[in-house]
Structure formats: C-alpha cells, structure tokens
Coordinates of C-alpha atoms in Angstrom, one line a residue:
X1 CA -62.2 -4.0 -37.8
X2 CA -65.8 -2.7 -37.5
X3 CA -67.8 -3.2 -34.4
X4 CA -71.5 -3.5 -33.9
X5 CA -73.9 -2.4 -31.1
X6 CA -75.2 -5.3 -29.0
X7 CA -78.6 -3.8 -29.3
X8 CA -78.7 -4.5 -33.0
X9 CA -80.9 -7.4 -33.9
X10 CA -79.1 -10.5 -35.1
X11 CA -79.8 -12.2 -38.5
X12 CA -82.4 -15.0 -38.8
X13 CA -81.6 -18.3 -40.5
X14 CA -84.6 -18.3 -42.8
X15 CA -82.5 -18.5 -46.0
X16 CA -79.3 -19.8 -44.5
X17 CA -79.2 -22.6 -47.0
X18 CA -79.2 -20.1 -49.9
X19 CA -76.4 -18.1 -48.3
X20 CA -74.4 -21.2 -47.7
X21 CA -74.7 -22.2 -51.4
X22 CA -73.4 -18.8 -52.4
X23 CA -70.5 -19.0 -50.0
X24 CA -69.4 -22.4 -51.2
X25 CA -69.9 -21.4 -54.9
X26 CA -67.4 -18.6 -54.3
X27 CA -65.0 -20.9 -52.5
X28 CA -65.4 -18.9 -49.3
X29 CA -63.9 -21.8 -47.3
X30 CA -60.9 -22.4 -45.2
X31 CA -59.0 -23.9 -48.2
X32 CA -60.2 -21.2 -50.5
X33 CA -59.0 -18.4 -48.2
X34 CA -55.6 -20.0 -47.8
X35 CA -55.3 -20.2 -51.6
X36 CA -56.5 -16.6 -52.1
X37 CA -54.6 -14.9 -49.3
X38 CA -51.5 -17.0 -49.0
X39 CA -50.2 -18.4 -45.7
X40 CA -48.7 -15.2 -44.3
X41 CA -51.9 -13.1 -44.7
X42 CA -54.1 -16.0 -43.6
X43 CA -52.0 -16.4 -40.4
X44 CA -52.1 -12.6 -39.9
X45 CA -55.9 -12.8 -39.7
X46 CA -55.6 -15.1 -36.8
X47 CA -53.7 -12.4 -35.0
X48 CA -56.4 -9.8 -35.8
X49 CA -54.1 -8.1 -38.4
X50 CA -56.0 -7.2 -41.5
X51 CA -53.6 -5.2 -43.7
X52 CA -52.1 -8.2 -45.5
X53 CA -55.6 -9.6 -46.3
X54 CA -56.7 -6.2 -47.6
X55 CA -53.8 -6.1 -50.0
X56 CA -54.6 -9.6 -51.2
X57 CA -58.3 -8.7 -51.9
X58 CA -58.1 -5.7 -54.2
X59 CA -60.0 -7.4 -57.0
X60 CA -63.7 -7.9 -57.5
X61 CA -64.1 -11.6 -57.6
X62 CA -67.0 -13.0 -55.5
X63 CA -64.5 -14.5 -53.1
X64 CA -62.6 -11.2 -52.6
X65 CA -65.8 -9.4 -52.0
X66 CA -66.9 -11.9 -49.4
X67 CA -63.6 -11.7 -47.6
X68 CA -63.8 -7.9 -47.5
X69 CA -67.5 -8.1 -46.4
X70 CA -67.5 -10.8 -43.7
X71 CA -63.9 -11.2 -42.6
X72 CA -62.5 -7.7 -42.9
X73 CA -65.9 -6.1 -42.3
X74 CA -65.5 -3.3 -44.8
X75 CA -68.1 -1.7 -47.1
X76 CA -68.6 -3.1 -50.6
X77 CA -70.7 -1.7 -53.4
X78 CA -74.2 -3.0 -53.8
X79 CA -73.6 -4.4 -57.3
X80 CA -70.5 -6.3 -56.1
X81 CA -72.4 -7.7 -53.1
X82 CA -75.2 -8.8 -55.4
X83 CA -72.8 -10.7 -57.6
X84 CA -71.4 -12.6 -54.6
X85 CA -74.4 -13.6 -52.5
X86 CA -78.3 -13.6 -52.6
X87 CA -78.5 -10.0 -51.6
X88 CA -82.2 -9.7 -51.3
X89 CA -82.5 -12.6 -48.8
X90 CA -79.3 -11.5 -47.0
X91 CA -80.7 -8.1 -46.5
X92 CA -84.1 -9.4 -45.4
X93 CA -82.7 -11.9 -43.0
X94 CA -80.2 -9.3 -41.5
X95 CA -76.9 -10.8 -42.5
X96 CA -75.9 -7.5 -44.1
X97 CA -77.3 -3.9 -44.1
X98 CA -77.4 -1.3 -46.9
X99 CA -76.5 2.4 -46.6
X100 CA -75.9 4.9 -49.4
X101 CA -75.3 2.2 -52.1
X102 CA -72.9 0.2 -50.0
X103 CA -73.4 -3.1 -48.0
X104 CA -71.8 -4.0 -44.7
X105 CA -71.9 -7.2 -42.7
X106 CA -73.8 -7.3 -39.4
X107 CA -71.9 -10.3 -38.1
X108 CA -68.6 -12.0 -38.6
X109 CA -68.8 -15.2 -40.7
X110 CA -65.6 -17.2 -40.5
X111 CA -64.9 -20.3 -42.7
X112 CA -63.9 -23.3 -40.5
X113 CA -62.8 -26.7 -41.7
X114 CA -64.4 -29.7 -40.0
X115 CA -62.4 -32.8 -39.0
X116 CA -63.5 -34.7 -42.1
X117 CA -63.1 -31.9 -44.5
X118 CA -66.5 -30.3 -44.0
X119 CA -66.9 -26.7 -44.9
X120 CA -68.4 -25.0 -41.8
X121 CA -69.0 -21.4 -40.9
X122 CA -68.7 -19.9 -37.4
X123 CA -70.9 -16.8 -36.8
X124 CA -69.9 -14.2 -34.1
X125 CA -70.0 -10.5 -33.3
X126 CA -68.2 -8.2 -35.6
X127 CA -64.5 -7.9 -34.8
X128 CA -64.7 -10.8 -32.3
X129 CA -63.6 -13.8 -34.4
X130 CA -60.4 -14.1 -32.4
X131 CA -59.8 -13.5 -28.7
X132 CA -56.7 -14.1 -26.6
X133 CA -53.6 -12.0 -26.0
X134 CA -54.2 -9.9 -29.1
X135 CA -57.3 -8.6 -27.5
X136 CA -60.7 -7.9 -29.0
X137 CA -60.8 -4.6 -27.1
X138 CA -64.5 -5.0 -26.3
X139 CA -66.0 -3.7 -23.1
X140 CA -69.5 -5.1 -24.0
X141 CA -70.6 -7.6 -21.4
X142 CA -72.6 -9.8 -23.8
X143 CA -70.2 -9.9 -26.7
X144 CA -70.0 -13.4 -28.4
X145 CA -66.6 -14.5 -29.7
X146 CA -65.9 -16.7 -32.6
X147 CA -63.1 -19.3 -33.1
X148 CA -60.1 -19.0 -30.9
X149 CA -57.3 -21.3 -29.6
X150 CA -59.2 -22.5 -26.6
X151 CA -62.3 -23.5 -28.5
X152 CA -60.3 -25.5 -31.1
X153 CA -58.2 -27.1 -28.3
X154 CA -61.4 -28.4 -26.7
X155 CA -62.8 -29.6 -30.0
X156 CA -59.5 -31.5 -30.6
X157 CA -59.4 -33.3 -27.3
X158 CA -63.1 -34.3 -27.2
X159 CA -63.9 -38.0 -27.5
X160 CA -65.8 -38.5 -30.8
X161 CA -67.6 -41.8 -30.4
X162 CA -71.2 -42.0 -31.5
X163 CA -73.6 -41.1 -28.7
X164 CA -77.3 -40.5 -28.1
X165 CA -77.0 -37.2 -26.3
X166 CA -74.5 -34.4 -25.9
X167 CA -74.5 -31.2 -23.9
X168 CA -72.5 -28.1 -24.9
X169 CA -72.5 -26.0 -21.8
X170 CA -71.7 -22.3 -22.4
X171 CA -72.0 -22.7 -26.1
X172 CA -70.8 -19.2 -27.2
X173 CA -70.9 -19.1 -31.0
X174 CA -71.6 -22.9 -31.2
X175 CA -68.4 -24.5 -32.3
X176 CA -68.6 -27.4 -29.8
X177 CA -72.3 -28.0 -30.6
X178 CA -71.4 -28.0 -34.3
X179 CA -68.8 -30.7 -33.8
X180 CA -71.1 -32.7 -31.5
X181 CA -73.9 -32.7 -34.1
X182 CA -71.7 -34.9 -36.3
X183 CA -71.8 -37.9 -33.8
X184 CA -74.6 -37.2 -31.3
X185 CA -78.3 -37.9 -32.0
X186 CA -79.5 -35.1 -29.8
X187 CA -77.4 -32.0 -29.0
X188 CA -78.3 -29.5 -26.3
X189 CA -76.5 -26.2 -26.1
X190 CA -76.9 -23.8 -23.2
X191 CA -75.6 -20.3 -22.4
X192 CA -76.3 -17.6 -19.8
X193 CA -76.1 -15.1 -22.7
X194 CA -79.2 -15.3 -25.0
X195 CA -77.2 -13.7 -27.8
X196 CA -74.9 -16.7 -27.7
X197 CA -77.9 -19.1 -28.4
X198 CA -78.9 -17.0 -31.4
X199 CA -75.3 -17.2 -32.7
X200 CA -75.2 -20.9 -32.2
X201 CA -78.4 -21.2 -34.2
X202 CA -76.8 -19.2 -37.0
X203 CA -73.6 -21.3 -36.9
X204 CA -75.5 -24.6 -37.2
X205 CA -77.8 -23.3 -39.9
X206 CA -75.1 -21.8 -42.1
X207 CA -72.9 -24.9 -41.7
X208 CA -75.7 -27.2 -42.8
X209 CA -75.9 -29.0 -39.5
X210 CA -78.9 -30.3 -37.6
X211 CA -80.7 -27.9 -35.2
X212 CA -79.8 -28.2 -31.5
X213 CA -81.9 -27.8 -28.4
X214 CA -81.0 -24.3 -27.2
X215 CA -81.6 -23.4 -23.5
X216 CA -80.7 -20.2 -21.6
X217 CA -79.3 -20.3 -18.1
X218 CA -76.2 -20.8 -15.9
X219 CA -74.2 -24.0 -15.5
X220 CA -76.6 -27.1 -15.3
X221 CA -79.7 -25.1 -14.3
X222 CA -81.4 -25.1 -17.8
X223 CA -81.2 -28.9 -18.2
X224 CA -83.0 -29.8 -15.0
X225 CA -82.3 -33.4 -14.2
X226 CA -81.3 -34.6 -17.7
X227 CA -78.2 -36.8 -18.2
X228 CA -75.9 -37.1 -21.2
X229 CA -73.4 -39.3 -22.9
X230 CA -71.1 -36.4 -23.6
X231 CA -70.7 -33.0 -21.8
X232 CA -68.3 -30.4 -23.2
X233 CA -67.6 -26.9 -22.0
X234 CA -65.2 -24.1 -22.7
X235 CA -66.6 -22.1 -19.7
X236 CA -65.9 -18.5 -18.7
X237 CA -62.9 -19.7 -16.6
X238 CA -61.0 -16.5 -16.2
X239 CA -60.2 -15.9 -12.5
X240 CA -60.9 -12.2 -12.0
X241 CA -62.3 -9.7 -9.5
X242 CA -66.0 -9.4 -10.5
X243 CA -67.7 -10.6 -13.7
X244 CA -67.3 -7.7 -16.1
X245 CA -67.3 -9.8 -19.3
X246 CA -69.8 -12.6 -19.6
X247 CA -67.8 -14.4 -22.3
X248 CA -64.7 -15.0 -20.1
X249 CA -65.3 -14.1 -16.4
X250 CA -66.8 -16.8 -14.2
X251 CA -68.7 -14.5 -11.8
X252 CA -67.8 -16.7 -8.8
X253 CA -64.9 -16.2 -6.4
X254 CA -61.5 -17.6 -7.5
X255 CA -61.8 -20.8 -9.4
X256 CA -65.2 -21.7 -7.9
X257 CA -67.0 -21.7 -11.3
X258 CA -64.7 -24.4 -12.7
X259 CA -64.8 -26.4 -9.5
X260 CA -68.6 -26.3 -9.4
X261 CA -68.9 -27.3 -13.1
X262 CA -66.6 -30.3 -12.6
X263 CA -68.2 -31.4 -9.3
X264 CA -71.8 -31.2 -10.7
X265 CA -70.9 -32.9 -13.9
X266 CA -70.8 -36.4 -12.4
X267 CA -74.5 -36.7 -11.7
X268 CA -75.3 -35.4 -15.2
X269 CA -73.4 -38.2 -17.0
X270 CA -74.7 -41.5 -18.1
X271 CA -72.6 -44.6 -17.3
X272 CA -69.5 -44.6 -19.6
X273 CA -70.1 -41.0 -20.6
X274 CA -67.4 -38.3 -20.8
X275 CA -67.3 -34.8 -19.5
X276 CA -64.5 -32.6 -20.9
X277 CA -63.7 -29.1 -19.9
X278 CA -61.0 -26.4 -20.2
X279 CA -60.4 -24.7 -16.9
X280 CA -58.2 -22.4 -14.8
X281 CA -57.3 -23.2 -11.3
X282 CA -55.5 -21.4 -8.5
X283 CA -52.1 -22.4 -7.1
X284 CA -52.5 -21.5 -3.5
X285 CA -49.8 -21.0 -0.8
X286 CA -49.5 -24.1 1.4
X287 CA -51.5 -26.4 -1.0
X288 CA -50.4 -28.8 -3.7
X289 CA -52.3 -27.9 -6.9
X290 CA -52.8 -31.6 -7.6
X291 CA -54.6 -32.0 -4.2
X292 CA -56.9 -29.1 -5.1
X293 CA -57.9 -30.7 -8.3
X294 CA -58.3 -34.1 -6.9
X295 CA -60.9 -32.7 -4.5
X296 CA -62.9 -31.5 -7.5
X297 CA -63.4 -35.0 -9.0
X298 CA -67.0 -36.2 -8.4
X299 CA -67.9 -39.5 -6.9
X300 CA -68.4 -42.3 -9.4
X301 CA -66.0 -40.9 -12.0
X302 CA -62.5 -41.6 -13.3
X303 CA -60.5 -38.5 -14.2
X304 CA -57.6 -37.4 -16.3
X305 CA -56.4 -33.8 -15.6
X306 CA -53.6 -32.2 -17.6
X307 CA -52.0 -28.9 -16.6
X308 CA -50.7 -27.3 -19.8
X309 CA -49.5 -24.0 -18.6
X310 CA -48.8 -22.0 -15.4
X311 CA -48.6 -18.2 -15.1
X312 CA -47.7 -16.1 -12.1
X313 CA -50.3 -13.7 -11.0
X314 CA -48.7 -10.7 -12.8
X315 CA -48.5 -12.5 -16.1
X316 CA -52.1 -13.7 -15.8
X317 CA -53.4 -10.3 -14.9
X318 CA -51.6 -8.6 -17.8
X319 CA -52.9 -11.2 -20.3
X320 CA -56.5 -10.7 -19.5
X321 CA -56.3 -6.9 -19.0
X322 CA -54.9 -6.8 -22.6
X323 CA -57.6 -9.2 -23.8
X324 CA -60.3 -6.7 -22.8
X325 CA -58.3 -3.7 -24.2
X326 CA -57.8 -2.2 -20.7
X327 CA -54.1 -1.4 -21.6
X328 CA -55.5 1.1 -24.1
X329 CA -57.5 2.9 -21.4
X330 CA -56.5 5.8 -19.2
X331 CA -53.3 4.8 -17.5
X332 CA -54.7 5.5 -14.0
X333 CA -57.7 3.4 -14.7
X334 CA -55.5 0.5 -15.9
X335 CA -53.4 0.8 -12.7
X336 CA -56.6 0.6 -10.6
X337 CA -57.8 -2.5 -12.4
X338 CA -54.3 -4.1 -12.1
X339 CA -54.3 -3.4 -8.4
X340 CA -57.8 -4.9 -8.0
X341 CA -56.7 -8.2 -9.6
X342 CA -53.6 -8.4 -7.4
X343 CA -55.6 -7.6 -4.3
X344 CA -58.0 -10.4 -5.1
X345 CA -55.2 -12.9 -5.6
X346 CA -53.5 -11.8 -2.4
X347 CA -56.7 -12.2 -0.4
X348 CA -57.0 -15.8 -1.6
X349 CA -53.3 -16.7 -1.2
X350 CA -53.0 -17.3 -4.9
X351 CA -49.4 -17.3 -6.2
X352 CA -50.1 -18.6 -9.7
X353 CA -52.8 -19.8 -12.1
X354 CA -52.8 -23.1 -14.0
X355 CA -54.6 -23.8 -17.2
X356 CA -55.4 -27.2 -18.7
X357 CA -57.9 -30.0 -19.6
X358 CA -60.2 -31.9 -17.3
X359 CA -61.8 -35.1 -18.5
X360 CA -64.2 -37.2 -16.4
X361 CA -65.6 -40.6 -17.3
X362 CA -68.6 -42.0 -15.4
X363 CA -67.9 -45.5 -14.2
X364 CA -70.5 -47.7 -12.7
X365 CA -67.9 -49.9 -11.1
X366 CA -66.4 -46.9 -9.4
X367 CA -69.8 -45.6 -8.3
X368 CA -70.6 -49.0 -6.7
X369 CA -67.3 -49.2 -4.9
X370 CA -66.2 -52.3 -6.8
X371 CA -63.0 -50.6 -7.9
X372 CA -61.1 -47.6 -6.9
X373 CA -61.3 -44.5 -9.2
X374 CA -58.5 -43.8 -11.6
X375 CA -57.5 -40.2 -11.0
X376 CA -54.4 -39.1 -13.1
X377 CA -53.3 -35.5 -12.6
X378 CA -50.2 -34.5 -14.4
X379 CA -48.3 -31.5 -15.8
X380 CA -47.6 -31.7 -19.5
X381 CA -46.5 -28.4 -21.1
X382 CA -44.9 -30.1 -24.1
X383 CA -46.3 -30.1 -27.7
X384 CA -49.0 -32.7 -28.5
X385 CA -50.6 -33.8 -31.8
X386 CA -54.2 -32.9 -32.2
X387 CA -56.8 -34.3 -32.5
X388 CA -56.5 -36.2 -29.2
X389 CA -60.0 -37.6 -28.8
X390 CA -58.9 -41.2 -29.5
X391 CA -55.9 -40.7 -27.2
X392 CA -58.2 -39.6 -24.4
X393 CA -60.5 -42.5 -24.9
X394 CA -57.6 -44.9 -25.0
X395 CA -56.2 -43.5 -21.7
X396 CA -59.3 -44.6 -19.8
X397 CA -59.5 -48.0 -21.5
X398 CA -55.9 -48.6 -20.5
X399 CA -56.8 -47.7 -16.9
X400 CA -59.6 -50.3 -17.0
X401 CA -57.2 -52.9 -18.4
X402 CA -54.6 -52.2 -15.7
X403 CA -57.2 -52.4 -12.9
X404 CA -58.3 -55.8 -14.2
X405 CA -54.7 -57.2 -14.3
X406 CA -52.5 -57.8 -11.2
X407 CA -48.8 -58.3 -11.6
X408 CA -49.2 -62.1 -12.3
X409 CA -51.8 -61.4 -15.0
X410 CA -49.5 -58.8 -16.6
X411 CA -46.7 -61.3 -16.9
X412 CA -49.0 -63.7 -18.6
X413 CA -50.1 -61.2 -21.2
X414 CA -48.7 -60.6 -24.7
X415 CA -47.7 -57.1 -25.7
X416 CA -46.7 -55.2 -28.8
X417 CA -44.8 -51.9 -29.0
X418 CA -47.1 -49.0 -30.1
X419 CA -46.4 -48.3 -33.8
X420 CA -45.4 -44.7 -33.3
X421 CA -42.7 -45.4 -30.7
X422 CA -39.0 -44.9 -31.5
X423 CA -35.9 -45.5 -29.4
X424 CA -33.2 -42.9 -28.8
X425 CA -29.9 -43.7 -27.2
X426 CA -28.3 -40.9 -25.2
X427 CA -24.6 -40.9 -24.3
X428 CA -21.2 -39.3 -25.0
X429 CA -20.0 -39.4 -28.7
X430 CA -17.9 -42.5 -29.3
X431 CA -19.0 -44.3 -26.0
X432 CA -19.5 -48.0 -26.4
X433 CA -22.7 -48.1 -24.4
X434 CA -25.4 -45.4 -24.1
X435 CA -25.8 -43.7 -20.7
X436 CA -29.6 -44.3 -21.0
X437 CA -32.3 -45.2 -23.6
X438 CA -35.4 -43.1 -24.2
X439 CA -38.6 -44.4 -25.7
X440 CA -40.5 -41.6 -27.5
X441 CA -44.0 -41.4 -29.0
X442 CA -44.3 -39.5 -32.3
X443 CA -48.1 -39.1 -32.0
X444 CA -50.8 -38.2 -29.5
X445 CA -49.3 -36.9 -26.3
X446 CA -45.7 -37.4 -27.7
X447 CA -44.5 -38.8 -24.4
X448 CA -40.9 -39.8 -23.7
X449 CA -39.7 -42.1 -21.0
X450 CA -36.3 -43.2 -19.9
X451 CA -35.7 -47.0 -19.6
X452 CA -32.8 -49.1 -18.4
X453 CA -31.2 -51.7 -20.7
X454 CA -33.6 -54.4 -19.5
X455 CA -36.6 -52.2 -20.2
X456 CA -35.2 -51.3 -23.7
X457 CA -34.6 -54.9 -24.5
X458 CA -38.1 -55.9 -23.2
X459 CA -39.8 -53.3 -25.3
X460 CA -37.8 -54.1 -28.4
X461 CA -38.9 -57.7 -28.5
X462 CA -42.6 -57.1 -27.7
X463 CA -44.2 -58.3 -30.9
X464 CA -47.1 -60.2 -29.4
X465 CA -45.6 -63.7 -29.9
X466 CA -44.3 -64.2 -26.3
X467 CA -45.8 -63.5 -22.9
X468 CA -44.1 -60.8 -20.8
X469 CA -42.9 -63.5 -18.4
X470 CA -41.3 -65.5 -21.1
X471 CA -39.5 -62.4 -22.4
X472 CA -38.2 -61.6 -19.0
X473 CA -36.9 -65.2 -18.6
X474 CA -35.1 -65.0 -21.9
X475 CA -33.6 -61.6 -20.9
X476 CA -32.5 -63.0 -17.6
X477 CA -30.6 -65.8 -19.3
X478 CA -29.0 -63.5 -21.8
X479 CA -27.8 -61.0 -19.2
X480 CA -27.1 -63.3 -16.4
X481 CA -29.9 -61.9 -14.3
X482 CA -32.0 -64.0 -11.9
X483 CA -35.3 -64.6 -13.7
X484 CA -37.2 -64.7 -10.4
X485 CA -35.9 -61.3 -9.3
X486 CA -36.7 -59.9 -12.8
X487 CA -40.3 -61.2 -12.6
X488 CA -40.6 -59.5 -9.1
X489 CA -39.3 -56.1 -10.0
X490 CA -40.4 -55.6 -13.6
X491 CA -44.2 -55.6 -13.5
X492 CA -44.3 -52.0 -12.2
X493 CA -42.2 -50.8 -15.2
X494 CA -44.5 -52.7 -17.6
X495 CA -47.5 -51.2 -15.9
X496 CA -46.1 -47.7 -16.5
X497 CA -45.3 -48.4 -20.1
X498 CA -48.9 -49.7 -20.7
X499 CA -50.4 -46.8 -18.8
X500 CA -48.6 -44.2 -20.9
X501 CA -49.3 -46.1 -24.2
X502 CA -45.9 -47.3 -25.1
X503 CA -46.9 -51.0 -24.9
X504 CA -50.3 -52.3 -26.1
X505 CA -52.0 -55.6 -25.3
X506 CA -51.4 -57.8 -28.3
X507 CA -54.0 -57.3 -31.0
X508 CA -54.7 -53.7 -30.0
X509 CA -53.1 -51.2 -32.4
X510 CA -55.2 -48.2 -31.2
X511 CA -53.6 -47.7 -27.8
X512 CA -56.7 -48.9 -26.0

C-alpha cells in the first residue's frame, strides 16, 4: 500500500456530502465491497493483503475504481476517477491529488457498517486502516489508524442508551465518536494528536453524522471540569519503554496511563453514567492482578473488569515490535529494542501483561456510602457474542437488584429462566444418571455453569408462576430433602445464577 507524509495537509470536509453521495451511488459500502470482492478477498483486506482485491477489481466500474483508489491506494486515470466521484471538488478539498494524468488518494477511506445498517466511512492515514499483529510498519509518531479489532470491540461493548453528553477520549480516526453521535445529544472528542481531530472531523462529515466538539490534549485535561453520561476510550495502552508511537504507546511508566485514566474517570461521570475502556495491565511478581485492578476503581463507582487475554512478556514484546515493523529493521537494532522492552519489564517485576475491558458506573448510593460498591473482576477468554452493550448494562442492573434483596427476599421472588439458556447433561455413555448438569447461555457472554440435581430442577421449573421458596419446598418433598435446610443453603446458588444472567426476575426478559 502507499504511504503519505505526515506533513501533507489533510482534506477539508467542505464538499463531504457530495463525495458521500458519489460513494453511495457506486455502492462503495461494506455490503457492496463484500459482493464485489467476495468473502476471501474481503477478509484478506483486513489482514492488509491486497493481491486478491486487486485481482477482483480489474474492471472500470465506479465501484472498482473507488476500491483501487481509496482502499488499495493505487493510481487511476483521471477520466475513470471523474466517472466515479465529483473530481473537481475532491481535488479542491484534498481527498485526492493529480499527477501526470492520474489520480491518487491522499487518505484511506474505509466503508464501515453501522449497528443499524448505516453506511459509514472511516478516514485514516494511507496504509493504516488496519493495525495489530500484521503491522502497519509505520515509524511516524503521529500516524492515525483506521478501524481495527480493538476499536470494533470497544464499540460493541459500549452501552447504547440515549444520553445528553458523551466523551470519546483519544478519538483517533473517530469511530467511537461516530457511534456515540447516534445516541448522544452532545459528543466531545479529544486527542493529544491534532491530526486525529482532523480525521475525526472527516469521518463524521463523510458518514453524514453531526459534528462533534473537538479538543486537543492529554487524558482529561482538555475538558476542564466537565462531566458526562458516557465516557469511552481506546487509549494508547501499550506498555513499552518510552512513547515512540503516539497512536499506541502511553508515554507513562508501565500501566500508569490506563490506571490514571480509570481513576480520574469517576469524577468526570454524571450519576448513572458509564465509562468504558480497553486497557493493558501488568501481572507483577508477588501481586494478584485482580488486586491491582481493584485498586484502580475510583470512589463512588461500581465496576466490571474482564480480562480477555494474557501474554507473557516475550509474546507481548514481539507482538508490538512487529506492529511497528521493527522486525523488518536491521537485526541488531531489533535485538536492542527487544532487550530494552525486557529490561523495562524486569525492572518493574512484570511477568505477563493482561488485556481486557473495564467498565465503570457512577452510583450515587455508593458515593454516599449507603451501599458497598459492586466490583466484579473476572477472567473470561472464551468467545462472546457482540454487541454486548445491553449485556453490560444488564450486569449492573442485576447488581442493583441483588444488593436490594437479602436471602429472604430472594426466596419470595419469582424467576424465569433466561430465554437463551440450554441444559447439557454430562456423563458416561449409557449411564442412567448424568455426572453433572451444565446450564449454558447461547448469547451475550455465553457463560456456562455447573449445577447439581437440585439446581437443575430449580432452574427447569422457573417460569415465573411460583416463588423461589415454593419451588424449593416442592423439590424437597419430591426428593426427600428437608425444605428448611434447602431454604438455608440454596439462596447463594440462586444469587449466582441471577448475577450471571441465567435466572431473571419474573417479567424481565432482557437480563436486567
């Protein structure tokens, strides 16, 4: 792919609506690309492999021309470009440049499908639509990436209830601000890199979204004392020696940037507001990683922290050295950089690095001391079903419910089995009775939990018609168990099934 100098001026959005119309008219959309390229070539683009897409765009239709121009960043003849887009405005605004009768793109424009089928476009530096292990190979400090796995993960887990104000901290190319603009009255986007703010402006304009308030600065500095109903951030969380690349390196020692971001978010949230981050954290000798993260949670907030992956320090170092293309450098220089990373980890006692999601919710009752905060920290490396925004919201609502119900109140409640839950029986073939029973969710977090025969029987008859206590009494009679003892020992199991979303209070089919 082509690259561009970061000193080159970026396009202006003066005629973005005209360009958007032309892109849509040519079916330059996520669905249109899939139909034109086919699934294998489309997937190859996500791996930064362009040869299959080049083979699929040998014709001269407007869509093929746009793919070669904006996705593959090749040169196209002037007359072909003029047939595919409003060339005069595109040249004047700086989306493309002309040389010797050919036109080249100055930025990467990537079709992106919104959650409700919207046709959006993410604008980023040339050759930087995809980061990650494949590596963009860029040494430019201020490069702005486009859509990658981390950004789509954060978009998927974000709670999407209508709010008055949202903050996208470290906006990059603006994908989180674009999502937030669909359900927030006012969106503020910040970034230390002024080029990122320019790209966010382009992304919003070309996607037909409302403008956002764009502020330059680090962390919460640009927003002064403002508070928000939603804060999202895919920060530069990479734990590295130094801050060579603005788009990924935090610039603070170890995981201090992520810790600072989380700790300062509490006072920036309105009551009931959510702050959601992707983060890396250190696994340090002699310290439980859960305790480390628990210390990050700010006062007055509930928290749900999910560790999705752990890498030892050698795996982690190699991943990010490849991301920046250092493995293609002089071997001696690569070795020096590898050594520097390991020296940094050794000095901090770091044995591994965790990656995951951090969600905070501001809670006035917690802030006043009326109730204890709910802080759930867990490891969940298993597949999940995105989007998870409703699942995240429901998690906190279940925590509220459980704090308001002691064991006696739980036994008086009526429950239903969540609609996506199925039962699996595990045992030897031909055995009369299973060794154990597993309840499994087929949506959301896709959890599974092992239950005994009483738990399985209890869950199986939860249809909302009988209270939990009445069900236990009936199970006790059927199985010859003492109903009093059942009522004493079962509420904790019920509490766990409710907390993880297997059982819902009657009348609540959403998991809340």
